[in-house]
């Protein structure tokens, strides 16, 4: 599904991502872990087209997308969510999903007089899928933090992605919200046959759902393998796991 080859990105001489390669198989759930500043968000931005790599290649579903703009990559079936929420706080939950569907299908909101009917069925289906059907009329900014992240996942799903990149999907969540978010992610990934690539600082979350873990440290890939292999890797334990437990 995704082949990343030797990606490099520097900011004014500072190497944020220094030659990272990673393979993600169809329907695999892969976690990228590493301490703050390791380069995780930059790595994602290079994959999704929000940043242009200095060198290296990104192959998505067999096509070279290196340097392509984010909207084109999104249309090819790669969705993402951001580390901070990306919702319209003053719109309702329903309107947030609807606006995202309209945007994806190339129409501005409020272009038509009866805009509330556009993508009504699709919006309602998506709200059921993310478990927010009872909050459809709630103003998004008043939702609980966990529900806002659920909505954000819904927005990412409006482009019907095959590969979904999630940057710290449970950041700032309570233990209960984290648990619910994981169950939701697993269910949606299973139902839709999604491939997931996510960053996460909570090791319980990582070991609960990841099938493969890549460990970034100072812009370099320290190790990658199964959760069991990463737990047993002395280098990983020393620089990362050891520091947090
Ligand atoms: N636009 C930028 N300009 C300059 N430095 C940046 C920029 N984006 C990220 N960095 C630096 O690159 C490093 C990696 O950042 P980031 O990818 O956000 O790490 P992580 O997501 O793992 O915490 C950090 O040292 C950060 O300060
Ligand atoms: Mg980050």
Coordinates of C-alpha atoms and ligand atoms in Angstrom, one line a residue:
X1 CA 0.0 0.0 0.0
X2 CA 2.8 2.4 0.9
X3 CA 6.5 2.2 0.2
X4 CA 8.7 5.0 1.6
X5 CA 12.2 5.1 0.3
X6 CA 15.1 7.0 2.0
X7 CA 13.1 10.2 2.8
X8 CA 15.1 13.2 3.8
X9 CA 13.9 16.6 5.1
X10 CA 16.0 19.3 6.7
X11 CA 14.9 22.7 8.0
X12 CA 17.6 25.3 7.7
X13 CA 20.3 22.6 8.1
X14 CA 18.5 20.8 10.9
X15 CA 17.8 17.2 9.8
X16 CA 14.2 16.5 10.9
X17 CA 13.9 13.3 8.8
X18 CA 17.2 11.7 7.8
X19 CA 16.7 8.8 5.4
X20 CA 13.7 6.9 6.6
X21 CA 12.3 3.9 4.7
X22 CA 9.1 2.1 5.6
X23 CA 6.8 -0.4 4.0
X24 CA 3.1 -0.6 4.9
X25 CA 1.1 -3.6 3.6
X26 CA -2.5 -3.5 2.5
X27 CA -4.8 -3.4 5.6
X28 CA -1.8 -3.4 8.0
X29 CA -1.9 -1.3 11.2
X30 CA 1.4 0.3 11.6
X31 CA 2.6 2.6 14.5
X32 CA 5.4 5.2 14.2
X33 CA 6.7 5.9 17.7
X34 CA 9.5 8.1 19.1
X35 CA 10.0 10.9 21.6
X36 CA 8.9 14.5 20.9
X37 CA 10.9 16.0 18.1
X38 CA 11.8 12.6 16.6
X39 CA 10.3 13.7 13.3
X40 CA 7.0 11.8 13.3
X41 CA 4.8 14.7 12.2
X42 CA 7.3 15.8 9.6
X43 CA 7.5 12.2 8.3
X44 CA 3.7 12.2 7.9
X45 CA 3.7 15.6 6.2
X46 CA 6.2 14.3 3.6
X47 CA 4.0 11.3 2.9
X48 CA 0.7 13.3 2.5
X49 CA 2.3 16.0 0.4
X50 CA 2.1 18.8 3.0
X51 CA 5.9 19.0 2.9
X52 CA 8.2 18.3 -0.1
X53 CA 11.1 15.9 0.7
X54 CA 14.7 17.0 -0.1
X55 CA 15.2 13.5 -1.5
X56 CA 13.6 10.1 -1.4
X57 CA 10.5 8.6 -2.8
X58 CA 6.9 7.9 -1.7
X59 CA 5.1 5.2 -3.6
X60 CA 1.4 4.8 -2.8
X61 CA -0.6 1.9 -4.2
X62 CA 2.1 1.4 -6.8
X63 CA 2.2 5.1 -7.9
X64 CA 5.0 7.5 -7.3
X65 CA 3.4 10.5 -5.4
X66 CA 6.6 12.2 -4.3
X67 CA 6.1 15.9 -4.4
X68 CA 2.4 15.7 -5.4
X69 CA 0.1 18.3 -3.8
X70 CA -2.0 17.1 -0.8
X71 CA -5.4 17.4 -2.5
X72 CA -4.3 15.1 -5.3
X73 CA -2.8 12.6 -2.9
X74 CA -6.1 12.7 -0.9
X75 CA -8.1 12.1 -4.0
X76 CA -5.9 9.0 -4.7
X77 CA -7.2 7.5 -1.4
X78 CA -4.9 8.7 1.3
X79 CA -6.7 10.4 4.3
X80 CA -5.2 12.0 7.4
X81 CA -6.1 13.5 10.7
X82 CA -4.0 16.1 12.4
X83 CA -2.3 16.3 15.8
X84 CA -4.6 19.2 16.7
X85 CA -8.3 19.1 15.8
X86 CA -9.3 20.3 12.4
X87 CA -13.1 20.8 12.8
X88 CA -15.3 23.9 12.2
X89 CA -16.2 24.7 15.8
X90 CA -19.2 26.8 15.0
X91 CA -20.8 24.3 12.6
X92 CA -22.9 21.4 13.8
X93 CA -21.6 17.9 13.7
X94 CA -23.8 17.2 10.7
X95 CA -22.6 20.3 8.9
X96 CA -18.9 19.4 9.5
X97 CA -19.3 16.1 7.8
X98 CA -21.5 17.5 5.1
X99 CA -19.0 20.3 4.4
X100 CA -16.2 17.8 4.1
X101 CA -18.2 15.7 1.7
X102 CA -19.0 18.8 -0.4
X103 CA -15.4 19.9 -0.4
X104 CA -14.2 16.4 -1.4
X105 CA -16.8 16.4 -4.3
X106 CA -15.6 19.8 -5.4
X107 CA -18.6 22.0 -4.4
X108 CA -18.5 24.9 -1.9
X109 CA -21.0 24.9 1.0
X110 CA -23.9 27.3 0.7
X111 CA -23.6 27.3 -3.1
X112 CA -27.1 26.0 -3.4
X113 CA -30.1 27.3 -1.5
X114 CA -31.1 24.0 0.0
X115 CA -27.6 23.0 0.8
X116 CA -28.8 21.1 3.9
X117 CA -30.0 18.3 1.6
X118 CA -26.7 17.7 -0.1
X119 CA -25.1 14.4 0.9
X120 CA -27.8 14.0 3.6
X121 CA -27.8 10.3 3.3
X122 CA -24.0 9.9 3.1
X123 CA -23.6 12.3 6.1
X124 CA -26.1 10.3 8.2
X125 CA -24.5 7.0 7.3
X126 CA -21.1 8.3 8.2
X127 CA -22.4 9.7 11.5
X128 CA -23.8 6.3 12.4
X129 CA -20.5 4.7 11.5
X130 CA -18.5 7.0 13.8
X131 CA -21.1 6.7 16.5
X132 CA -22.1 10.4 16.5
X133 CA -25.7 10.1 15.1
X134 CA -27.1 11.4 18.4
X135 CA -24.9 14.5 18.2
X136 CA -25.8 15.5 14.6
X137 CA -27.3 18.8 15.7
X138 CA -24.7 19.6 18.3
X139 CA -22.4 22.6 17.6
X140 CA -19.0 20.9 17.1
X141 CA -17.1 23.3 19.4
X142 CA -19.3 22.2 22.4
X143 CA -18.5 18.5 22.0
X144 CA -16.4 16.6 24.5
X145 CA -12.7 16.3 23.4
X146 CA -13.2 12.6 22.6
X147 CA -16.2 13.3 20.5
X148 CA -14.4 16.0 18.6
X149 CA -11.7 13.5 17.7
X150 CA -14.4 11.1 16.6
X151 CA -15.8 13.8 14.4
X152 CA -12.3 14.5 13.0
X153 CA -12.0 10.8 12.1
X154 CA -15.4 11.1 10.3
X155 CA -14.1 14.1 8.4
X156 CA -11.0 12.1 7.3
X157 CA -13.3 9.3 6.2
X158 CA -15.4 11.6 3.9
X159 CA -12.7 11.2 1.2
X160 CA -13.2 7.4 1.4
X161 CA -9.5 6.6 1.9
X162 CA -7.8 3.3 1.6
X163 CA -4.9 4.5 3.7
X164 CA -5.4 6.6 6.7
X165 CA -2.6 8.5 8.6
X166 CA -3.5 9.5 12.1
X167 CA -1.1 11.8 14.0
X168 CA -1.5 11.1 17.7
X169 CA -5.2 10.1 17.5
X170 CA -5.6 9.8 21.3
X171 CA -3.5 12.8 22.4
X172 CA -5.2 14.6 25.2
X173 CA -7.9 11.9 25.7
X174 CA -8.9 10.4 29.1
X175 CA -8.3 6.7 29.6
X176 CA -12.0 6.0 28.8
X177 CA -11.9 8.1 25.7
X178 CA -8.7 6.5 24.5
X179 CA -10.2 3.0 25.0
X180 CA -13.4 4.0 23.0
X181 CA -11.3 5.6 20.3
X182 CA -9.3 2.5 19.8
X183 CA -12.3 0.3 19.6
X184 CA -13.8 2.7 17.1
X185 CA -10.7 2.8 15.0
X186 CA -10.4 -1.0 14.9
X187 CA -14.0 -1.4 14.0
X188 CA -13.9 1.1 11.2
X189 CA -10.6 -0.2 9.9
X190 CA -12.1 -3.7 9.7
X191 CA -15.4 -2.6 8.2
X192 CA -13.7 -0.5 5.5
X193 CA -10.7 -2.6 4.9
X194 CA -8.5 0.4 5.8
X195 CA -4.7 0.5 6.1
X196 CA -3.7 2.6 9.2
X197 CA -0.4 4.4 9.8
X198 CA -0.4 6.3 13.1
X199 CA 1.9 8.1 15.5
X200 CA 1.3 7.7 19.2
X201 CA 3.1 8.4 22.4
X202 CA 0.9 6.1 24.6
X203 CA 2.6 2.7 24.5
X204 CA -0.5 0.9 25.7
X205 CA -2.3 2.2 22.7
X206 CA 0.5 1.2 20.4
X207 CA 0.8 -2.4 21.7
X208 CA -3.0 -2.8 21.8
X209 CA -3.5 -2.3 18.0
X210 CA -0.3 -2.1 16.0
X211 CA 0.8 -5.1 13.9
X212 CA 4.1 -3.4 13.1
X213 CA 6.0 -0.7 14.9
X214 CA 8.6 1.7 13.5
X215 CA 10.8 3.6 16.0
X216 CA 12.0 7.0 15.0
X217 CA 14.8 8.7 17.0
X218 CA 16.3 12.0 16.0
X219 CA 15.0 11.7 12.4
X220 CA 16.3 8.2 11.9
X221 CA 14.6 4.8 11.9
X222 CA 16.1 3.1 14.9
X223 CA 14.2 -0.2 14.4
X224 CA 11.1 -1.7 13.0
X225 CA 9.3 -5.0 13.6
X226 CA 6.4 -6.6 15.4
X227 CA 5.4 -5.3 18.8
X228 CA 7.1 -8.4 20.3
X229 CA 10.3 -7.7 18.5
X230 CA 10.3 -4.0 19.5
X231 CA 9.7 -4.9 23.1
X232 CA 12.7 -7.2 23.1
X233 CA 15.0 -4.9 21.2
X234 CA 17.7 -3.6 23.5
X235 CA 18.3 -0.4 21.6
X236 CA 14.6 0.5 21.5
X237 CA 14.3 -0.3 25.2
X238 CA 17.4 1.9 26.0
X239 CA 16.5 5.0 24.0
X240 CA 12.8 4.9 24.2
X241 CA 10.8 2.4 26.1
X242 CA 13.2 2.5 29.0
X243 CA 12.8 6.3 29.2
X244 CA 9.0 6.1 29.7
X245 CA 8.6 3.1 32.0
Ligands
LIG1 N1 8.6 23.8 9.8 C1 9.6 23.6 10.6 N2 10.7 24.4 10.6 C2 11.7 24.2 11.4 N3 11.9 23.1 12.2 C3 10.9 22.2 12.2 C4 9.7 22.4 11.4 N4 8.9 21.3 11.6 C5 9.5 20.5 12.4 N5 10.7 21.0 12.8 C6 11.6 20.4 13.7 O1 11.9 19.1 13.3 C7 11.9 18.2 14.4 C8 10.9 17.1 14.3 O2 9.6 17.7 14.5 P1 8.3 16.8 14.4 O3 8.3 16.2 13.1 O4 7.2 17.7 14.7 O5 8.5 15.8 15.5 P2 7.5 14.9 16.3 O6 6.2 14.9 15.6 O7 8.1 13.5 16.4 O8 7.3 15.4 17.7 C9 11.8 19.1 15.7 O9 13.0 19.4 16.2 C10 11.1 20.3 15.1 O10 11.4 21.4 15.9
LIG2 MG1 4.2 15.4 16.1

